Amino acid sequence: MNSQRRPGSSRATSPGQPKAKAQTKANANGKSKEQRDHPKTDREDKSPECAEAKRAPKQGSRNKQSKKQRDPEISENKYEENGDSVPNNANNAAENEKQASAQNKGQSKKFDYESEGKPQQTVKSKSDEKPALKHQKKKERDKEESPESSESNLEAKSTAKPRGRHKSGINQDASPAVCAHSSDRQKKRAEQTAMTGRKVDDTMGKVLKATIDKLKIKKNEQSNASSPVNDITDKVIAHLKRNTTWCEEIETLRTGSYYENVKICEPDEFDVMLTIPVERVDIQVFDEAGAFYSIALKRHPRRHPLDRFLNEDRTIKASEMLNEFRDAVKKAVENLPYQIEIQRKKPKCPAVTLEIKMEENGKIISVDFVLGLKVHRASWPDLTKDGFTIENWLGTKEKAKMKRQPFYLVPKYEGKGNAEHDGVVAKDAWRLSFSHVEKEILKKHGQCKTCCEGTGPKCCRKECLKLLKYLLQRFKEDDPKSNKMSSFCSYHAKTTLLHACARRGTDNEWAYSQLADCFQQLLEDFVKHLRNRHLPNFFVPSHNLLHQASQSSCTFLANKIEFQRNNNFPIFS
């Protein structure tokens, strides 16, 4: 009888296919969550052990089996009874369906008796028990011979203890949650650390921007201060041209922080260079540091006004020129309608310093008149060939254009004035000056042509320079009696900025929004120069601007800067 069954109704010989159908039907009828999570339990219920357990005298275990747990087999029989999966070309379809329906009706009645807890009739239970046992033994042998038997055994072992299984399942579910929770804690810690860093940066940025606002000079203060300075300068030049023969062609060059727009706090200092034009000079290095030079005036077709200051080798006597210049400036300001006091001559200083007392507010304005030579028909000295590295910042064309401008010489010396070198005394030594180029660089400080203009991006180059100058100024004010700070000046700050801009030339590296980072980087550069006690002149790299400062002074200043950096600049508050 079983051999004549069609594939759709042969439940005993092909157990895999009906089970899949029963499982699908059971899902449609709504199994419990545990049965959906573990679909293999249906196979275990059909095993011989489960069948014997059902026939055990304990009625409680039978009653605990719900009707839904037996629905897969019933639904399977109904599916076969309806003939949904039976082919239409079978010859004995009607007879097979009658026999299957009769057998299934008997089994369903037996299940009904078991579900209701009623005793079965003895004759029917014995007659039904034998074919059921044979059928289940054959089914068990098929399972053992099939490749799925090992897998089903493992599944049976895994489902033998449902409580342990659920417990382990909870642990498995909890472990990724714990990992996620720990990762969340790590993220929160990282965010808190980042927030702390941002708070520090924000605090520092606020301190620096507040300091920048404090250092700004009001326009009315600028005009009030520059007005008397310009008037005095014009009258001094007019007096020199009328009364000093070698000053007939004298020119004015306004340089320094005020004219570079990097003056801080108050407009109380002005630098004015009064220059004598010369065509060509012979420059010789005066000292080993390469900072001082002896200047010889080359022969001219006609007599030059400076011939009166020449030695036999045509080197210029800078000290004599400076003395006559000082006397002429004194006479020029004697009858001016201002309260002017001329400061005593400072050693090694080429400037004639005037102090002007303002009538409106009683403030003192300092004006330095510096004597210089303007060399306008010669290329820059060979000493500058390795300096002035602005190619990656302002460009090669801009560099070539600036190098076509004249350069300047200022009478200045170090050491003892009567010390000689190749027949030239120290007090007749000169220094190279590129203050006019520095002023132009700071005006064209951006790589972008519109940097810091109305339509261009704003950078923080000048703000960083102002902050560094102010930091040095505050250090000197806090320790006026110490000589540790006497070797440092604002020109060290400016040179540090020029080197930094040459290395970091793009405008986005100096964005105003990154003021704190940029200033920290500039301080790091300056501290490095101090630790190494080496700060090359931007135009003459062989000249070390820190050669006069002692190592102890450089270390002292570096440590003070590091303290301010690490504590959000309490000196600015």
Coordinates of C-alpha atoms in Angstrom, one line a residue:
M1 CA 0.0 0.0 0.0
N2 CA 2.8 2.4 0.9
S3 CA 4.7 1.7 -2.2
Q4 CA 1.8 2.8 -4.4
R5 CA 1.6 6.1 -2.8
R6 CA 2.4 9.1 -4.8
P7 CA 5.3 11.4 -3.7
G8 CA 3.0 14.0 -2.2
S9 CA 1.5 11.4 0.3
S10 CA 4.5 9.2 1.1
R11 CA 5.1 10.5 4.6
A12 CA 6.8 7.4 6.0
T13 CA 9.4 6.8 3.3
S14 CA 10.4 10.5 2.7
P15 CA 10.3 12.3 6.1
G16 CA 12.1 15.4 5.0
Q17 CA 9.5 16.8 2.7
P18 CA 6.4 16.4 4.9
K19 CA 8.2 18.0 7.8
A20 CA 9.0 21.1 5.8
K21 CA 5.3 21.3 4.8
A22 CA 4.2 20.8 8.3
Q23 CA 6.6 23.4 9.6
T24 CA 5.3 25.9 7.0
K25 CA 1.7 25.2 8.0
A26 CA 2.5 25.4 11.7
N27 CA 4.0 28.8 11.2
A28 CA 0.9 29.9 9.4
N29 CA -1.2 28.7 12.3
G30 CA 0.9 30.7 14.8
K31 CA 3.5 28.7 16.8
S32 CA 4.9 29.9 20.0
K33 CA 8.1 31.9 20.1
E34 CA 10.1 29.0 21.4
Q35 CA 8.9 26.7 18.7
R36 CA 9.7 29.2 16.0
D37 CA 13.2 29.8 17.4
H38 CA 13.8 26.0 17.6
P39 CA 11.9 24.3 14.7
K40 CA 13.7 21.0 15.3
T41 CA 11.4 20.1 18.2
D42 CA 8.8 18.7 15.8
R43 CA 11.3 16.0 14.9
E44 CA 11.9 15.1 18.4
D45 CA 8.2 14.8 19.2
K46 CA 8.0 12.2 16.4
S47 CA 10.9 10.1 17.7
P48 CA 10.2 6.7 19.4
E49 CA 11.3 8.0 22.8
C50 CA 8.6 10.7 22.6
A51 CA 6.0 8.2 21.4
E52 CA 6.8 6.0 24.4
A53 CA 6.6 9.0 26.6
K54 CA 3.2 9.7 25.3
R55 CA 2.0 6.2 26.1
A56 CA 3.4 6.4 29.7
P57 CA 0.8 6.1 32.5
K58 CA 1.5 9.7 33.7
Q59 CA -1.4 11.6 32.3
G60 CA 0.0 15.0 33.4
S61 CA 2.7 15.0 30.7
R62 CA 0.1 14.1 28.1
N63 CA -2.2 16.9 29.2
K64 CA 0.7 19.4 29.0
Q65 CA 1.0 18.8 25.3
S66 CA -1.2 21.3 23.6
K67 CA -3.2 20.7 20.5
K68 CA -1.0 23.2 18.6
Q69 CA 2.0 21.0 19.1
R70 CA 0.3 18.1 17.3
D71 CA -1.2 20.3 14.6
P72 CA 1.7 19.8 12.2
E73 CA 0.9 16.1 11.8
I74 CA -2.8 16.8 11.6
S75 CA -2.4 19.6 9.2
E76 CA -0.1 17.3 7.2
N77 CA -2.8 14.6 7.0
K78 CA -5.4 17.2 6.0
Y79 CA -3.0 18.5 3.4
E80 CA -2.7 14.9 2.0
E81 CA -6.5 14.4 2.4
N82 CA -7.3 17.5 0.3
G83 CA -4.9 16.3 -2.3
D84 CA -3.2 19.6 -2.9
S85 CA 0.2 18.1 -3.6
V86 CA -1.1 14.9 -5.4
P87 CA -0.4 14.8 -9.2
N88 CA -3.5 14.5 -11.5
N89 CA -2.0 11.7 -13.6
A90 CA -2.2 9.0 -10.8
N91 CA -4.4 5.9 -11.6
N92 CA -5.4 4.9 -8.1
A93 CA -5.7 8.4 -6.6
A94 CA -9.2 7.9 -5.2
E95 CA -8.4 4.6 -3.4
N96 CA -5.2 6.0 -1.9
E97 CA -7.0 9.1 -0.6
K98 CA -9.7 7.0 1.1
Q99 CA -7.2 4.8 2.9
A100 CA -5.1 7.8 3.9
S101 CA -8.1 9.7 5.2
A102 CA -9.3 6.7 7.1
Q103 CA -6.0 6.2 8.8
N104 CA -5.6 9.9 9.5
K105 CA -9.1 10.1 11.0
G106 CA -8.2 7.3 13.4
Q107 CA -5.0 9.0 14.4
S108 CA -6.8 12.4 14.9
K109 CA -9.4 10.7 17.1
K110 CA -6.6 9.2 19.2
F111 CA -5.0 12.6 19.6
D112 CA -8.3 14.0 20.5
Y113 CA -8.7 11.5 23.3
E114 CA -5.2 12.2 24.5
S115 CA -5.7 16.0 24.5
E116 CA -9.0 15.7 26.4
G117 CA -7.5 13.2 29.0
K118 CA -10.1 10.5 28.2
P119 CA -9.0 6.8 28.2
Q120 CA -8.8 5.1 24.8
Q121 CA -10.5 1.9 23.9
T122 CA -8.2 -1.0 24.5
V123 CA -8.8 -2.8 21.2
K124 CA -8.2 0.3 19.1
S125 CA -5.2 1.4 21.0
K126 CA -3.4 -2.0 20.5
S127 CA -4.3 -2.3 16.9
D128 CA -3.1 1.2 16.2
E129 CA 0.0 0.9 18.3
K130 CA 1.7 -1.9 16.2
P131 CA 1.7 -0.1 12.8
A132 CA 2.7 3.1 14.6
L133 CA 5.7 1.4 16.2
K134 CA 6.7 -0.2 13.0
H135 CA 6.4 3.0 11.2
Q136 CA 8.4 4.9 13.7
K137 CA 11.2 2.3 13.8
K138 CA 11.4 2.4 10.0
K139 CA 11.5 6.2 10.3
E140 CA 14.3 6.0 12.9
R141 CA 16.4 3.7 10.6
D142 CA 15.9 6.1 7.7
K143 CA 17.1 9.0 9.9
E144 CA 20.2 7.0 11.0
E145 CA 21.0 6.2 7.4
S146 CA 20.4 9.7 6.1
P147 CA 23.2 12.3 6.3
E148 CA 20.9 14.5 8.4
S149 CA 21.0 12.0 11.3
S150 CA 24.1 13.4 12.9
E151 CA 22.8 16.9 12.6
S152 CA 19.4 16.0 14.1
N153 CA 21.2 14.2 17.0
L154 CA 23.2 17.3 17.8
E155 CA 20.0 19.4 17.6
A156 CA 18.3 17.0 20.0
K157 CA 21.1 17.3 22.5
S158 CA 21.0 21.1 22.2
T159 CA 17.3 21.1 22.9
A160 CA 17.3 18.5 25.7
K161 CA 17.5 21.2 28.4
P162 CA 15.4 24.1 27.3
R163 CA 16.1 26.0 30.5
G164 CA 19.9 25.9 30.0
R165 CA 19.5 26.7 26.4
H166 CA 17.5 29.8 27.2
K167 CA 20.0 30.8 29.8
S168 CA 22.9 30.5 27.4
G169 CA 20.9 32.3 24.9
I170 CA 20.5 35.2 27.3
N171 CA 24.2 35.3 27.9
Q172 CA 24.9 35.3 24.2
D173 CA 22.5 38.1 23.7
A174 CA 24.0 40.0 26.7
S175 CA 27.7 39.8 25.6
P176 CA 27.3 42.0 22.5
A177 CA 25.2 44.4 24.6
V178 CA 28.0 44.6 27.1
C179 CA 30.5 45.2 24.4
A180 CA 28.3 47.9 22.9
H181 CA 27.9 49.4 26.4
S182 CA 31.6 49.4 26.9
S183 CA 32.2 50.9 23.5
D184 CA 29.6 53.6 24.3
R185 CA 31.5 54.3 27.5
Q186 CA 34.8 54.6 25.5
K187 CA 33.1 56.9 23.0
K188 CA 31.7 59.0 25.9
R189 CA 35.2 59.2 27.4
A190 CA 36.7 60.2 24.1
E191 CA 34.1 62.8 23.6
Q192 CA 34.7 64.2 27.1
T193 CA 38.4 64.3 26.4
A194 CA 37.8 66.0 23.1
M195 CA 35.4 68.4 24.8
T196 CA 38.0 69.1 27.4
G197 CA 40.6 69.9 24.7
R198 CA 38.1 72.0 22.9
K199 CA 37.3 73.9 26.1
V200 CA 41.0 74.5 26.7
D201 CA 41.3 75.7 23.1
D202 CA 38.2 77.8 23.4
T203 CA 39.4 79.3 26.6
M204 CA 42.8 80.1 25.1
G205 CA 41.1 81.5 21.9
K206 CA 38.9 83.7 24.0
V207 CA 41.9 85.0 26.0
L208 CA 43.9 85.7 22.9
K209 CA 41.1 87.4 21.1
A210 CA 40.3 89.5 24.1
T211 CA 44.0 90.5 24.3
I212 CA 44.0 91.4 20.6
D213 CA 41.0 93.7 21.2
K214 CA 42.9 95.3 24.1
L215 CA 46.0 95.9 21.9
K216 CA 44.1 97.7 19.2
I217 CA 44.8 101.4 18.7
K218 CA 41.9 103.7 18.0
K219 CA 41.9 105.7 14.9
N220 CA 41.5 109.0 16.7
E221 CA 44.5 108.1 18.9
Q222 CA 46.6 107.4 15.8
S223 CA 45.7 110.7 14.1
N224 CA 46.4 112.6 17.3
A225 CA 49.8 111.1 17.7
S226 CA 50.9 111.0 14.0
S227 CA 50.0 114.6 13.4
P228 CA 52.7 116.2 15.5
V229 CA 55.2 113.6 14.5
N230 CA 54.7 114.3 10.8
D231 CA 54.9 118.0 11.4
I232 CA 58.2 117.7 13.4
T233 CA 59.7 115.4 10.7
D234 CA 58.9 117.8 7.9
K235 CA 60.5 120.7 9.7
V236 CA 63.6 118.7 10.7
I237 CA 64.2 117.7 7.0
A238 CA 63.7 121.2 5.8
H239 CA 66.3 122.5 8.4
L240 CA 68.8 119.8 7.4
K241 CA 68.5 120.6 3.7
R242 CA 69.0 124.3 4.3
N243 CA 71.8 124.2 6.8
T244 CA 73.8 120.9 6.2
T245 CA 75.5 120.6 2.9
W246 CA 75.8 116.8 2.8
C247 CA 72.0 116.6 3.6
E248 CA 70.8 118.5 0.6
E249 CA 69.5 115.3 -1.0
I250 CA 68.2 113.7 2.2
E251 CA 65.1 111.6 1.9
T252 CA 62.5 110.2 4.3
L253 CA 61.7 106.6 4.9
R254 CA 59.0 105.9 7.5
T255 CA 59.4 102.4 8.9
G256 CA 58.8 100.5 12.1
S257 CA 55.8 98.9 13.8
Y258 CA 53.5 101.9 13.5
Y259 CA 53.8 102.1 9.7
E260 CA 53.6 98.3 9.4
N261 CA 50.3 98.3 11.3
V262 CA 51.6 96.0 14.1
K263 CA 52.0 98.6 16.8
I264 CA 50.4 97.6 20.1
C265 CA 48.8 99.3 23.0
E266 CA 49.4 103.0 22.2
P267 CA 50.9 104.9 19.2
D268 CA 53.8 106.2 21.3
E269 CA 56.8 105.1 19.2
F270 CA 57.7 106.2 15.7
D271 CA 60.8 105.3 13.6
V272 CA 61.9 107.7 10.8
M273 CA 64.9 106.9 8.7
L274 CA 66.6 109.9 7.0
T275 CA 68.8 108.6 4.2
I276 CA 71.5 110.0 2.0
P277 CA 71.4 108.5 -1.6
V278 CA 74.6 106.9 -3.0
E279 CA 75.1 105.0 -6.2
R280 CA 77.6 102.2 -5.4
V281 CA 79.5 101.0 -2.4
D282 CA 82.0 98.3 -1.5
I283 CA 80.9 96.1 1.4
Q284 CA 83.3 94.2 3.5
V285 CA 82.5 92.0 6.4
F286 CA 83.7 93.6 9.6
D287 CA 83.2 90.8 12.2
E288 CA 83.0 87.0 12.3
A289 CA 79.2 87.0 12.9
G290 CA 78.6 88.6 9.5
A291 CA 76.4 91.3 11.0
F292 CA 78.6 94.4 10.7
Y293 CA 80.4 95.8 7.6
S294 CA 82.8 98.4 6.6
I295 CA 81.5 100.6 3.8
A296 CA 83.7 102.2 1.1
L297 CA 82.3 104.7 -1.3
K298 CA 83.3 103.9 -4.8
R299 CA 84.7 106.6 -7.0
H300 CA 82.2 108.9 -8.7
P301 CA 82.8 111.1 -11.8
R302 CA 82.1 114.2 -9.7
R303 CA 82.7 115.1 -6.1
H304 CA 80.2 113.6 -3.6
P305 CA 78.9 115.4 -0.5
L306 CA 80.1 112.5 1.7
D307 CA 83.7 112.8 0.5
R308 CA 84.5 114.8 3.7
F309 CA 83.8 111.7 5.8
L310 CA 86.1 109.3 3.8
N311 CA 89.3 107.7 5.0
E312 CA 92.3 107.2 2.7
D313 CA 90.9 103.9 1.6
R314 CA 87.5 105.6 0.9
T315 CA 85.8 103.9 3.8
I316 CA 83.1 106.1 5.4
K317 CA 83.6 107.4 8.9
A318 CA 80.2 106.6 10.3
S319 CA 80.9 108.0 13.7
E320 CA 81.7 111.5 12.4
M321 CA 78.6 111.5 10.2
L322 CA 76.4 110.5 13.1
N323 CA 77.8 113.2 15.4
E324 CA 77.1 116.0 12.8
F325 CA 73.7 114.5 12.2
R326 CA 72.8 114.6 15.9
D327 CA 73.9 118.2 16.2
A328 CA 71.8 119.2 13.2
V329 CA 68.7 117.6 14.5
K330 CA 69.1 119.3 17.9
K331 CA 69.2 122.7 16.2
A332 CA 66.2 121.8 14.0
V333 CA 63.9 121.2 16.9
E334 CA 65.0 124.1 19.2
N335 CA 62.3 126.6 18.1
L336 CA 59.5 124.2 17.3
P337 CA 56.2 124.8 19.2
Y338 CA 56.3 121.5 21.0
Q339 CA 57.6 120.3 24.3
I340 CA 60.6 118.3 23.0
E341 CA 63.3 116.7 24.9
I342 CA 66.3 115.1 23.2
Q343 CA 67.5 111.9 25.0
R344 CA 71.1 111.3 25.7
K345 CA 73.0 109.3 23.2
K346 CA 72.9 105.6 23.9
P347 CA 75.9 103.5 23.2
K348 CA 75.9 101.6 19.9
C349 CA 72.5 103.3 19.0
P350 CA 72.4 105.1 15.6
A351 CA 69.2 107.0 16.4
V352 CA 68.6 110.5 17.7
T353 CA 65.6 110.1 20.1
L354 CA 63.1 112.8 20.7
E355 CA 60.5 112.7 23.4
I356 CA 57.4 114.8 22.7
K357 CA 55.0 115.6 25.5
M358 CA 51.4 115.9 24.3
E359 CA 49.5 118.9 25.7
E360 CA 46.0 117.2 25.5
N361 CA 46.7 114.2 27.7
G362 CA 50.3 114.6 28.9
K363 CA 51.4 111.4 27.2
I364 CA 55.0 111.0 25.9
I365 CA 55.6 110.1 22.2
S366 CA 59.0 108.9 21.2
V367 CA 60.5 109.6 17.8
D368 CA 63.7 108.0 16.5
F369 CA 65.5 109.7 13.7
V370 CA 67.9 107.2 12.2
L371 CA 70.7 108.2 9.8
G372 CA 71.1 105.9 6.8
L373 CA 72.6 105.4 3.3
K374 CA 70.4 104.5 0.4
V375 CA 72.2 102.3 -2.2
H376 CA 70.0 102.6 -5.3
R377 CA 72.3 101.5 -8.2
A378 CA 73.6 98.2 -7.0
S379 CA 72.2 94.7 -6.5
W380 CA 71.7 93.3 -3.1
P381 CA 74.9 92.0 -1.4
D382 CA 76.0 88.4 -1.9
L383 CA 75.4 87.9 1.8
T384 CA 71.6 87.9 1.1
K385 CA 71.6 85.2 -1.6
D386 CA 70.5 82.4 0.8
G387 CA 68.0 84.6 2.6
F388 CA 64.7 86.2 1.9
T389 CA 63.0 82.9 1.1
I390 CA 59.5 84.0 0.2
E391 CA 59.1 81.9 -3.0
N392 CA 56.6 79.5 -1.4
W393 CA 54.9 82.4 0.3
L394 CA 54.6 85.5 -1.8
G395 CA 56.0 84.0 -5.0
T396 CA 59.2 84.3 -7.1
K397 CA 57.9 87.2 -9.1
E398 CA 57.2 89.2 -6.0
K399 CA 60.7 88.3 -4.7
A400 CA 62.4 89.5 -7.9
K401 CA 60.4 92.7 -7.8
M402 CA 61.4 93.5 -4.2
K403 CA 65.1 92.6 -4.9
R404 CA 65.2 95.3 -7.5
Q405 CA 64.5 97.9 -4.8
P406 CA 67.5 99.7 -3.1
F407 CA 68.9 98.5 0.2
Y408 CA 70.0 100.6 3.2
L409 CA 73.0 100.9 5.5
V410 CA 72.7 102.1 9.1
P411 CA 75.7 103.2 11.2
K412 CA 75.8 100.7 14.1
Y413 CA 78.5 98.8 15.9
E414 CA 79.0 96.4 18.8
G415 CA 81.9 96.0 21.2
K416 CA 84.4 98.7 21.9
G417 CA 84.2 101.7 19.5
N418 CA 88.0 102.0 19.2
A419 CA 88.5 98.4 18.3
E420 CA 90.0 98.0 14.8
H421 CA 89.5 95.5 12.1
D422 CA 91.6 95.9 9.0
G423 CA 92.2 99.5 9.8
V424 CA 88.5 100.3 10.5
V425 CA 87.4 101.1 14.0
A426 CA 84.2 99.5 15.4
K427 CA 82.4 102.8 15.7
D428 CA 82.6 103.2 11.9
A429 CA 80.9 99.9 11.2
W430 CA 77.5 99.7 9.5
R431 CA 74.6 97.3 9.4
L432 CA 72.4 96.2 6.5
S433 CA 68.8 97.3 6.8
F434 CA 65.8 96.0 4.8
S435 CA 63.1 97.7 6.9
H436 CA 61.4 99.0 3.8
V437 CA 61.1 95.5 2.5
E438 CA 59.8 94.2 5.8
K439 CA 57.1 96.9 5.7
E440 CA 56.1 95.8 2.2
I441 CA 56.0 92.2 3.2
L442 CA 53.8 92.8 6.1
K443 CA 51.5 94.8 3.9
K444 CA 51.4 92.0 1.3
H445 CA 51.4 89.4 4.0
G446 CA 49.0 87.0 2.4
Q447 CA 49.5 84.4 -0.4
C448 CA 46.1 85.5 -1.7
K449 CA 46.2 89.0 -3.1
T450 CA 43.1 89.9 -1.2
C451 CA 44.1 88.6 2.2
C452 CA 42.6 90.5 5.0
E453 CA 40.8 92.9 2.6
G454 CA 37.1 93.4 2.5
T455 CA 36.5 90.6 -0.1
G456 CA 39.3 88.3 1.0
P457 CA 39.8 85.8 3.8
K458 CA 41.2 87.1 7.1
C459 CA 44.4 85.7 8.5
C460 CA 46.1 86.0 11.9
R461 CA 49.7 86.7 10.9
K462 CA 49.8 90.2 12.3
E463 CA 47.8 89.2 15.3
C464 CA 50.3 86.5 16.2
L465 CA 53.1 89.1 15.9
K466 CA 51.3 91.5 18.1
L467 CA 50.7 88.9 20.8
L468 CA 54.3 87.8 20.8
K469 CA 55.5 91.4 21.0
Y470 CA 53.1 92.0 23.9
L471 CA 54.3 88.9 25.7
L472 CA 57.9 90.1 25.6
Q473 CA 56.8 93.5 26.7
R474 CA 54.9 92.1 29.7
F475 CA 57.9 89.9 30.7
K476 CA 60.1 93.1 30.8
E477 CA 57.5 95.0 32.8
D478 CA 57.2 92.2 35.4
D479 CA 60.9 91.9 35.9
P480 CA 62.4 95.4 35.3
K481 CA 65.4 94.9 37.5
S482 CA 66.6 91.7 35.9
N483 CA 69.0 91.7 33.0
K484 CA 67.6 88.4 31.7
M485 CA 65.3 90.2 29.3
S486 CA 67.6 93.0 28.2
S487 CA 68.9 91.0 25.2
F488 CA 65.5 90.6 23.6
C489 CA 63.5 93.0 21.5
S490 CA 60.5 93.2 19.2
Y491 CA 62.7 92.6 16.2
H492 CA 63.3 89.0 17.4
A493 CA 59.5 88.5 17.3
K494 CA 59.2 89.9 13.8
T495 CA 62.0 87.8 12.5
T496 CA 60.4 84.7 14.0
L497 CA 57.2 85.5 12.2
L498 CA 58.9 86.0 8.9
H499 CA 60.6 82.6 9.1
A500 CA 57.3 81.0 10.1
C501 CA 55.5 82.6 7.2
A502 CA 58.2 81.4 4.8
R503 CA 57.7 77.8 6.0
R504 CA 53.9 77.9 6.2
G505 CA 53.1 80.2 3.3
T506 CA 49.4 79.3 2.5
D507 CA 46.7 81.4 3.9
N508 CA 44.7 78.5 5.3
E509 CA 47.6 77.8 7.6
W510 CA 47.0 81.2 9.2
A511 CA 43.2 81.3 9.2
Y512 CA 41.9 83.8 11.8
S513 CA 39.6 81.1 13.2
Q514 CA 42.8 79.1 14.1
L515 CA 44.4 82.0 16.1
A516 CA 45.1 79.9 19.2
D517 CA 46.8 77.1 17.2
C518 CA 48.8 79.5 15.0
F519 CA 50.0 81.5 18.0
Q520 CA 51.0 78.3 19.8
Q521 CA 52.9 77.2 16.7
L522 CA 54.7 80.6 16.5
L523 CA 55.7 80.3 20.2
E524 CA 56.9 76.8 19.6
D525 CA 59.1 78.2 16.8
F526 CA 60.4 81.0 19.0
V527 CA 61.2 78.6 21.9
K528 CA 63.1 76.3 19.5
H529 CA 65.2 79.3 18.4
L530 CA 65.8 80.2 22.1
R531 CA 66.8 76.6 23.1
N532 CA 69.2 76.5 20.2
R533 CA 70.3 80.1 20.8
H534 CA 70.1 80.6 17.1
L535 CA 67.8 83.0 15.2
P536 CA 69.1 83.7 11.7
N537 CA 68.5 87.1 10.2
F538 CA 65.7 86.7 7.6
F539 CA 67.8 88.5 4.9
V540 CA 71.3 87.6 6.0
P541 CA 71.2 84.0 7.3
S542 CA 74.8 84.1 8.5
H543 CA 73.9 86.7 11.1
N544 CA 72.6 85.1 14.3
L545 CA 70.3 87.6 16.0
L546 CA 70.8 85.8 19.3
H547 CA 74.6 85.8 19.4
Q548 CA 74.6 88.6 21.9
A549 CA 72.2 86.8 24.3
S550 CA 73.6 84.3 26.8
Q551 CA 72.3 80.7 26.9
S552 CA 71.0 81.3 30.4
S553 CA 68.9 84.3 29.2
C554 CA 67.6 82.3 26.3
T555 CA 66.6 79.4 28.6
F556 CA 65.1 81.8 31.0
L557 CA 62.8 83.3 28.4
A558 CA 62.0 79.9 26.9
N559 CA 60.8 78.6 30.2
K560 CA 58.7 81.6 30.9
I561 CA 57.0 81.2 27.5
E562 CA 56.4 77.5 28.1
F563 CA 54.7 78.3 31.4
Q564 CA 52.3 80.7 29.7
R565 CA 51.5 78.3 26.9
N566 CA 50.6 75.5 29.4
N567 CA 48.4 77.8 31.5
N568 CA 46.4 79.7 29.0
F569 CA 48.5 82.9 29.3
P570 CA 47.6 84.2 32.7
I571 CA 49.9 87.2 32.0
F572 CA 47.4 88.5 29.5
S573 CA 44.6 88.7 32.1

